[in-house]
Amino acid sequence: MNHLNENQLNEYLDQMLDDASRQQAETHLASCKQCRAELADLEMLFSSLAELPEIPLKHDLKAGVLARLPREMQIPVLWRQPAFVMQSLLTIILLAIGIPIFETFRQRIPTMPTITLPSYSGIAAEFVNLLAWQFEFTFTMPEFTFTIPTMPTLPHLPISLEPSIMLVLLLVATTLWGIGNFSLLRSKPEVRG
Amino acid sequence: MNIANDRSLTKLAAQGDQNAFGELVQLHQSAVFNVAYRILGNQQDAEDAAQEAFVRAYNAFKSFDTHRPIRPWLKKIVTNLCLNRIKAHRPTLSLENGLPPPKEPKPGPEAQTAKRERDAQVRAAILSLPPRYRAAIELRHFQDLSYEEIAETLEKPLSTVKSDLFRARKMLAERLKETAPTQPPPNSKDRI
Ligand SMILES: [Zn+2]
């Protein structure tokens, strides 16, 4: 009868043999002293490994691990941050004030400053002149005009914003800005070590 | 260990809750450290590796299915990390290897002393194995993985894993026979 080979012995102990192979192995082991001895050696090794105790950890690793974690993961969800909320409100208020003012100016100013650049043919002609310069000393700059419209008087705003209301809005905006920045500074993740 | 607690901590930590992750570190640090200690054979190196493994785990949470228990995953990370370390630097066995772990040997009954000596011999024998054999022993005997799971962890074919494991056992059994029963542990300097 064939002895059990190394694979069979190992797989038998690991309980990886199918039923038929296991029964065959057991039958052989029952009658073969040599294979039983080899199996016993392996079993002794298995129990030596199983009995190896864990050794105690001398230091708590928690602090060291936490100190090495990436910082940005500590910042909570954006919309839950007071700074984000405050500064969003601030932006909305400033836009509410700013857009009407800008629109009014845009509509009331009839002509924007205009700059008239010379035509390409004009530039070409002057370039030809420039080539002839060494023969004739005639050179003229192309026409270049810059028109500034007369400034209109300060327009009326389309919405009635009393100076007192403006002042209140600005105070609110400033307060929001302050609170927002303050909370942003406070929510900075602490340094752990 | 409370499994439900472990799971909820894992979920929180995966969302970036570092306090929850800190608790997970405390729950599993001993197990993770012991894997590293068995592979590296040195307390300081093992602590470093365990710490590094936790940091890596935190950064790799996206690839982890939080419905699964976290400890086997942590052990897998530290195992691979340690294997890479011993492959990178030729395994130079420190003096600590052949000796019983420090602080432990209190004067005790003779049987206890003999057991400690035997444990130290087993540890030294494991550390004397080439990295791939050490990995097979660690994963099969200390992490209870199946052949298939070992193959997956080490990214090796099943047949390679089996032959590594069986050869590792043979080598270990022979080395333990050499040092049995009360001989002093093998002098690690011999191998350098
Ligand atoms: Zn036989």
PDB file of C-alpha atoms in Angstrom, chain A:
ATOM      1  CA  MET A   1       0.000   0.000   0.000  1.00  0.00           C
ATOM      2  CA  ASN A   2       1.245   3.530  -0.833  1.00  0.00           C
ATOM      3  CA  HIS A   3       2.199   5.782   2.031  1.00  0.00           C
ATOM      4  CA  LEU A   4       0.466   9.118   2.413  1.00  0.00           C
ATOM      5  CA  ASN A   5       2.443  11.842   0.738  1.00  0.00           C
ATOM      6  CA  GLU A   6       3.210  15.243   2.222  1.00  0.00           C
ATOM      7  CA  ASN A   7       0.231  16.914   0.536  1.00  0.00           C
ATOM      8  CA  GLN A   8      -2.182  14.294   1.786  1.00  0.00           C
ATOM      9  CA  LEU A   9      -0.899  14.505   5.354  1.00  0.00           C
ATOM     10  CA  ASN A  10      -1.136  18.300   5.374  1.00  0.00           C
ATOM     11  CA  GLU A  11      -4.527  18.455   3.732  1.00  0.00           C
ATOM     12  CA  TYR A  12      -5.776  15.779   6.082  1.00  0.00           C
ATOM     13  CA  LEU A  13      -4.794  17.896   9.087  1.00  0.00           C
ATOM     14  CA  ASP A  14      -6.167  21.057   7.473  1.00  0.00           C
ATOM     15  CA  GLN A  15      -9.424  19.190   6.853  1.00  0.00           C
ATOM     16  CA  MET A  16      -9.229  19.992   3.183  1.00  0.00           C
ATOM     17  CA  LEU A  17      -9.678  16.405   1.914  1.00  0.00           C
ATOM     18  CA  ASP A  18     -13.000  15.330   0.494  1.00  0.00           C
ATOM     19  CA  ASP A  19     -14.856  12.556   2.327  1.00  0.00           C
ATOM     20  CA  ALA A  20     -13.591   9.722   0.152  1.00  0.00           C
ATOM     21  CA  SER A  21      -9.949  10.795   0.365  1.00  0.00           C
ATOM     22  CA  ARG A  22     -10.242  11.367   4.084  1.00  0.00           C
ATOM     23  CA  GLN A  23     -11.611   7.886   4.674  1.00  0.00           C
ATOM     24  CA  GLN A  24      -8.858   6.399   2.554  1.00  0.00           C
ATOM     25  CA  ALA A  25      -6.253   8.309   4.534  1.00  0.00           C
ATOM     26  CA  GLU A  26      -7.751   7.210   7.838  1.00  0.00           C
ATOM     27  CA  THR A  27      -7.781   3.603   6.750  1.00  0.00           C
ATOM     28  CA  HIS A  28      -4.127   3.809   5.813  1.00  0.00           C
ATOM     29  CA  LEU A  29      -3.137   5.623   8.996  1.00  0.00           C
ATOM     30  CA  ALA A  30      -4.816   2.938  11.073  1.00  0.00           C
ATOM     31  CA  SER A  31      -2.485   0.349   9.649  1.00  0.00           C
ATOM     32  CA  CYS A  32       0.737   2.292   9.024  1.00  0.00           C
ATOM     33  CA  LYS A  33       3.043   3.164  11.855  1.00  0.00           C
ATOM     34  CA  GLN A  34       5.352   5.270   9.667  1.00  0.00           C
ATOM     35  CA  CYS A  35       2.597   7.577   8.427  1.00  0.00           C
ATOM     36  CA  ARG A  36       1.171   7.863  11.926  1.00  0.00           C
ATOM     37  CA  ALA A  37       4.569   9.042  13.149  1.00  0.00           C
ATOM     38  CA  GLU A  38       4.778  11.681  10.431  1.00  0.00           C
ATOM     39  CA  LEU A  39       1.278  12.805  11.231  1.00  0.00           C
ATOM     40  CA  ALA A  40       2.162  13.026  14.924  1.00  0.00           C
ATOM     41  CA  ASP A  41       5.144  15.264  14.121  1.00  0.00           C
ATOM     42  CA  LEU A  42       2.898  17.617  12.210  1.00  0.00           C
ATOM     43  CA  GLU A  43       0.270  17.541  14.928  1.00  0.00           C
ATOM     44  CA  MET A  44       2.873  18.476  17.494  1.00  0.00           C
ATOM     45  CA  LEU A  45       3.878  21.429  15.360  1.00  0.00           C
ATOM     46  CA  PHE A  46       0.242  22.462  15.033  1.00  0.00           C
ATOM     47  CA  SER A  47      -0.241  22.465  18.772  1.00  0.00           C
ATOM     48  CA  SER A  48       3.027  24.322  19.398  1.00  0.00           C
ATOM     49  CA  LEU A  49       1.811  27.054  17.081  1.00  0.00           C
ATOM     50  CA  ALA A  50      -1.684  27.053  18.568  1.00  0.00           C
ATOM     51  CA  GLU A  51      -0.278  27.426  22.073  1.00  0.00           C
ATOM     52  CA  LEU A  52       1.969  30.350  21.247  1.00  0.00           C
ATOM     53  CA  PRO A  53       0.609  33.154  23.449  1.00  0.00           C
ATOM     54  CA  GLU A  54       0.089  36.727  22.357  1.00  0.00           C
ATOM     55  CA  ILE A  55       2.510  39.101  23.999  1.00  0.00           C
ATOM     56  CA  PRO A  56       1.305  42.260  25.724  1.00  0.00           C
ATOM     57  CA  LEU A  57       1.580  45.576  23.950  1.00  0.00           C
ATOM     58  CA  LYS A  58       3.710  47.995  25.949  1.00  0.00           C
ATOM     59  CA  HIS A  59       2.395  51.255  24.536  1.00  0.00           C
ATOM     60  CA  ASP A  60      -1.037  52.477  23.527  1.00  0.00           C
ATOM     61  CA  LEU A  61      -0.815  53.106  19.793  1.00  0.00           C
ATOM     62  CA  LYS A  62      -3.923  55.282  19.589  1.00  0.00           C
ATOM     63  CA  ALA A  63      -2.316  58.696  20.030  1.00  0.00           C
ATOM     64  CA  GLY A  64       0.444  57.942  17.572  1.00  0.00           C
ATOM     65  CA  VAL A  65      -2.005  56.690  14.961  1.00  0.00           C
ATOM     66  CA  LEU A  66      -4.364  59.657  15.333  1.00  0.00           C
ATOM     67  CA  ALA A  67      -1.479  62.100  15.011  1.00  0.00           C
ATOM     68  CA  ARG A  68      -0.629  60.599  11.657  1.00  0.00           C
ATOM     69  CA  LEU A  69      -4.120  60.676  10.156  1.00  0.00           C
ATOM     70  CA  PRO A  70      -4.743  63.210   7.387  1.00  0.00           C
ATOM     71  CA  ARG A  71      -6.160  66.470   8.725  1.00  0.00           C
ATOM     72  CA  GLU A  72      -8.666  67.307   6.006  1.00  0.00           C
ATOM     73  CA  MET A  73     -10.829  64.350   6.920  1.00  0.00           C
ATOM     74  CA  GLN A  74     -11.743  66.176  10.137  1.00  0.00           C
ATOM     75  CA  ILE A  75     -13.615  68.988   8.408  1.00  0.00           C
ATOM     76  CA  PRO A  76     -17.331  68.209   8.643  1.00  0.00           C
ATOM     77  CA  VAL A  77     -19.913  68.502   5.862  1.00  0.00           C
ATOM     78  CA  LEU A  78     -19.737  71.959   4.276  1.00  0.00           C
ATOM     79  CA  TRP A  79     -23.291  73.165   4.789  1.00  0.00           C
ATOM     80  CA  ARG A  80     -23.176  72.274   8.456  1.00  0.00           C
ATOM     81  CA  GLN A  81     -20.352  74.729   9.065  1.00  0.00           C
ATOM     82  CA  PRO A  82     -21.545  78.038  10.540  1.00  0.00           C
ATOM     83  CA  ALA A  83     -18.851  79.872   8.618  1.00  0.00           C
ATOM     84  CA  PHE A  84     -20.183  78.583   5.329  1.00  0.00           C
ATOM     85  CA  VAL A  85     -23.794  79.487   6.174  1.00  0.00           C
ATOM     86  CA  MET A  86     -22.898  82.967   7.437  1.00  0.00           C
ATOM     87  CA  GLN A  87     -20.770  83.810   4.452  1.00  0.00           C
ATOM     88  CA  SER A  88     -23.413  82.551   2.034  1.00  0.00           C
ATOM     89  CA  LEU A  89     -25.971  84.888   3.627  1.00  0.00           C
ATOM     90  CA  LEU A  90     -23.431  87.678   3.426  1.00  0.00           C
ATOM     91  CA  THR A  91     -22.936  87.084  -0.279  1.00  0.00           C
ATOM     92  CA  ILE A  92     -26.689  87.118  -0.901  1.00  0.00           C
ATOM     93  CA  ILE A  93     -27.098  90.440   0.938  1.00  0.00           C
ATOM     94  CA  LEU A  94     -24.193  92.034  -0.896  1.00  0.00           C
ATOM     95  CA  LEU A  95     -25.582  90.854  -4.233  1.00  0.00           C
ATOM     96  CA  ALA A  96     -29.034  92.215  -3.292  1.00  0.00           C
ATOM     97  CA  ILE A  97     -27.505  95.625  -2.667  1.00  0.00           C
ATOM     98  CA  GLY A  98     -24.930  95.531  -5.416  1.00  0.00           C
ATOM     99  CA  ILE A  99     -26.894  94.336  -8.439  1.00  0.00           C
ATOM    100  CA  PRO A 100     -29.512  97.170  -8.426  1.00  0.00           C
ATOM    101  CA  ILE A 101     -26.760  99.756  -7.976  1.00  0.00           C
ATOM    102  CA  PHE A 102     -24.733  98.319 -10.831  1.00  0.00           C
ATOM    103  CA  GLU A 103     -27.801  98.028 -13.077  1.00  0.00           C
ATOM    104  CA  THR A 104     -28.779 101.642 -12.437  1.00  0.00           C
ATOM    105  CA  PHE A 105     -25.330 102.920 -13.341  1.00  0.00           C
ATOM    106  CA  ARG A 106     -25.264 100.804 -16.461  1.00  0.00           C
ATOM    107  CA  GLN A 107     -28.619 102.118 -17.688  1.00  0.00           C
ATOM    108  CA  ARG A 108     -28.066 105.759 -16.818  1.00  0.00           C
ATOM    109  CA  ILE A 109     -24.673 106.184 -18.437  1.00  0.00           C
ATOM    110  CA  PRO A 110     -25.537 106.844 -22.103  1.00  0.00           C
ATOM    111  CA  THR A 111     -22.140 106.365 -23.721  1.00  0.00           C
ATOM    112  CA  MET A 112     -19.191 104.419 -22.444  1.00  0.00           C
ATOM    113  CA  PRO A 113     -15.730 105.856 -23.194  1.00  0.00           C
ATOM    114  CA  THR A 114     -14.827 104.887 -26.751  1.00  0.00           C
ATOM    115  CA  ILE A 115     -11.484 104.303 -28.328  1.00  0.00           C
ATOM    116  CA  THR A 116     -11.258 104.430 -32.130  1.00  0.00           C
ATOM    117  CA  LEU A 117      -8.404 102.412 -33.497  1.00  0.00           C
ATOM    118  CA  PRO A 118      -6.985 103.110 -36.969  1.00  0.00           C
ATOM    119  CA  SER A 119      -8.027 100.824 -39.820  1.00  0.00           C
ATOM    120  CA  TYR A 120      -5.756  98.129 -41.176  1.00  0.00           C
ATOM    121  CA  SER A 121      -5.394  99.964 -44.490  1.00  0.00           C
ATOM    122  CA  GLY A 122      -4.298 103.055 -42.566  1.00  0.00           C
ATOM    123  CA  ILE A 123      -1.650 101.044 -40.710  1.00  0.00           C
ATOM    124  CA  ALA A 124      -0.508  99.474 -44.005  1.00  0.00           C
ATOM    125  CA  ALA A 125      -0.185 102.860 -45.642  1.00  0.00           C
ATOM    126  CA  GLU A 126       1.872 104.199 -42.776  1.00  0.00           C
ATOM    127  CA  PHE A 127       4.055 101.088 -42.915  1.00  0.00           C
ATOM    128  CA  VAL A 128       4.762 101.829 -46.607  1.00  0.00           C
ATOM    129  CA  ASN A 129       5.593 105.371 -45.575  1.00  0.00           C
ATOM    130  CA  LEU A 130       7.932 104.000 -42.949  1.00  0.00           C
ATOM    131  CA  LEU A 131       9.787 101.976 -45.587  1.00  0.00           C
ATOM    132  CA  ALA A 132      10.158 105.138 -47.649  1.00  0.00           C
ATOM    133  CA  TRP A 133      11.315 106.996 -44.550  1.00  0.00           C
ATOM    134  CA  GLN A 134      14.980 106.871 -45.405  1.00  0.00           C
ATOM    135  CA  PHE A 135      14.217 108.688 -48.651  1.00  0.00           C
ATOM    136  CA  GLU A 136      11.528 111.139 -47.594  1.00  0.00           C
ATOM    137  CA  PHE A 137      11.181 112.477 -44.106  1.00  0.00           C
ATOM    138  CA  THR A 138       7.398 112.360 -44.013  1.00  0.00           C
ATOM    139  CA  PHE A 139       5.757 110.217 -41.310  1.00  0.00           C
ATOM    140  CA  THR A 140       2.363 110.648 -39.763  1.00  0.00           C
ATOM    141  CA  MET A 141       0.807 108.672 -36.914  1.00  0.00           C
ATOM    142  CA  PRO A 142      -2.513 106.954 -37.712  1.00  0.00           C
ATOM    143  CA  GLU A 143      -5.569 108.614 -36.356  1.00  0.00           C
ATOM    144  CA  PHE A 144      -6.219 107.584 -32.771  1.00  0.00           C
ATOM    145  CA  THR A 145      -9.057 109.070 -30.821  1.00  0.00           C
ATOM    146  CA  PHE A 146     -10.191 108.598 -27.264  1.00  0.00           C
ATOM    147  CA  THR A 147     -13.566 110.050 -26.354  1.00  0.00           C
ATOM    148  CA  ILE A 148     -14.664 110.491 -22.763  1.00  0.00           C
ATOM    149  CA  PRO A 149     -18.393 111.068 -22.387  1.00  0.00           C
ATOM    150  CA  THR A 150     -19.522 113.690 -19.952  1.00  0.00           C
ATOM    151  CA  MET A 151     -20.243 111.983 -16.645  1.00  0.00           C
ATOM    152  CA  PRO A 152     -23.954 111.905 -15.843  1.00  0.00           C
ATOM    153  CA  THR A 153     -25.166 112.978 -12.463  1.00  0.00           C
ATOM    154  CA  LEU A 154     -25.564 110.204  -9.864  1.00  0.00           C
ATOM    155  CA  PRO A 155     -28.728 108.319 -10.802  1.00  0.00           C
ATOM    156  CA  HIS A 156     -31.641 107.421  -8.578  1.00  0.00           C
ATOM    157  CA  LEU A 157     -31.789 103.752  -7.576  1.00  0.00           C
ATOM    158  CA  PRO A 158     -34.730 101.747  -8.906  1.00  0.00           C
ATOM    159  CA  ILE A 159     -35.452 100.465  -5.425  1.00  0.00           C
ATOM    160  CA  SER A 160     -35.797 102.854  -2.582  1.00  0.00           C
ATOM    161  CA  LEU A 161     -32.960 102.162  -0.205  1.00  0.00           C
ATOM    162  CA  GLU A 162     -32.996 104.631   2.581  1.00  0.00           C
ATOM    163  CA  PRO A 163     -29.515 105.388   3.921  1.00  0.00           C
ATOM    164  CA  SER A 164     -30.633 104.059   7.302  1.00  0.00           C
ATOM    165  CA  ILE A 165     -31.698 100.735   5.767  1.00  0.00           C
ATOM    166  CA  MET A 166     -28.428 100.542   3.849  1.00  0.00           C
ATOM    167  CA  LEU A 167     -26.564 101.135   7.077  1.00  0.00           C
ATOM    168  CA  VAL A 168     -28.502  98.383   8.859  1.00  0.00           C
ATOM    169  CA  LEU A 169     -27.869  95.967   5.991  1.00  0.00           C
ATOM    170  CA  LEU A 170     -24.178  96.772   6.023  1.00  0.00           C
ATOM    171  CA  LEU A 171     -24.022  96.263   9.785  1.00  0.00           C
ATOM    172  CA  VAL A 172     -25.772  92.895   9.411  1.00  0.00           C
ATOM    173  CA  ALA A 173     -23.368  91.940   6.649  1.00  0.00           C
ATOM    174  CA  THR A 174     -20.355  92.936   8.700  1.00  0.00           C
ATOM    175  CA  THR A 175     -21.613  90.990  11.698  1.00  0.00           C
ATOM    176  CA  LEU A 176     -22.206  87.897   9.583  1.00  0.00           C
ATOM    177  CA  TRP A 177     -18.745  88.225   8.113  1.00  0.00           C
ATOM    178  CA  GLY A 178     -17.248  88.497  11.573  1.00  0.00           C
ATOM    179  CA  ILE A 179     -19.142  85.523  12.987  1.00  0.00           C
ATOM    180  CA  GLY A 180     -18.361  83.497   9.906  1.00  0.00           C
ATOM    181  CA  ASN A 181     -14.644  84.078  10.108  1.00  0.00           C
ATOM    182  CA  PHE A 182     -14.570  83.567  13.844  1.00  0.00           C
ATOM    183  CA  SER A 183     -16.242  80.190  13.591  1.00  0.00           C
ATOM    184  CA  LEU A 184     -13.984  79.265  10.679  1.00  0.00           C
ATOM    185  CA  LEU A 185     -10.954  79.904  12.859  1.00  0.00           C
ATOM    186  CA  ARG A 186     -12.457  77.970  15.753  1.00  0.00           C
ATOM    187  CA  SER A 187     -13.339  74.947  13.635  1.00  0.00           C
ATOM    188  CA  LYS A 188      -9.707  74.487  12.660  1.00  0.00           C
ATOM    189  CA  PRO A 189      -8.789  70.942  13.668  1.00  0.00           C
ATOM    190  CA  GLU A 190      -6.713  70.826  16.792  1.00  0.00           C
ATOM    191  CA  VAL A 191      -3.246  69.443  16.562  1.00  0.00           C
ATOM    192  CA  ARG A 192      -2.950  66.187  18.402  1.00  0.00           C
ATOM    193  CA  GLY A 193       0.229  64.621  19.498  1.00  0.00           C
TER     194      GLY A 193
END
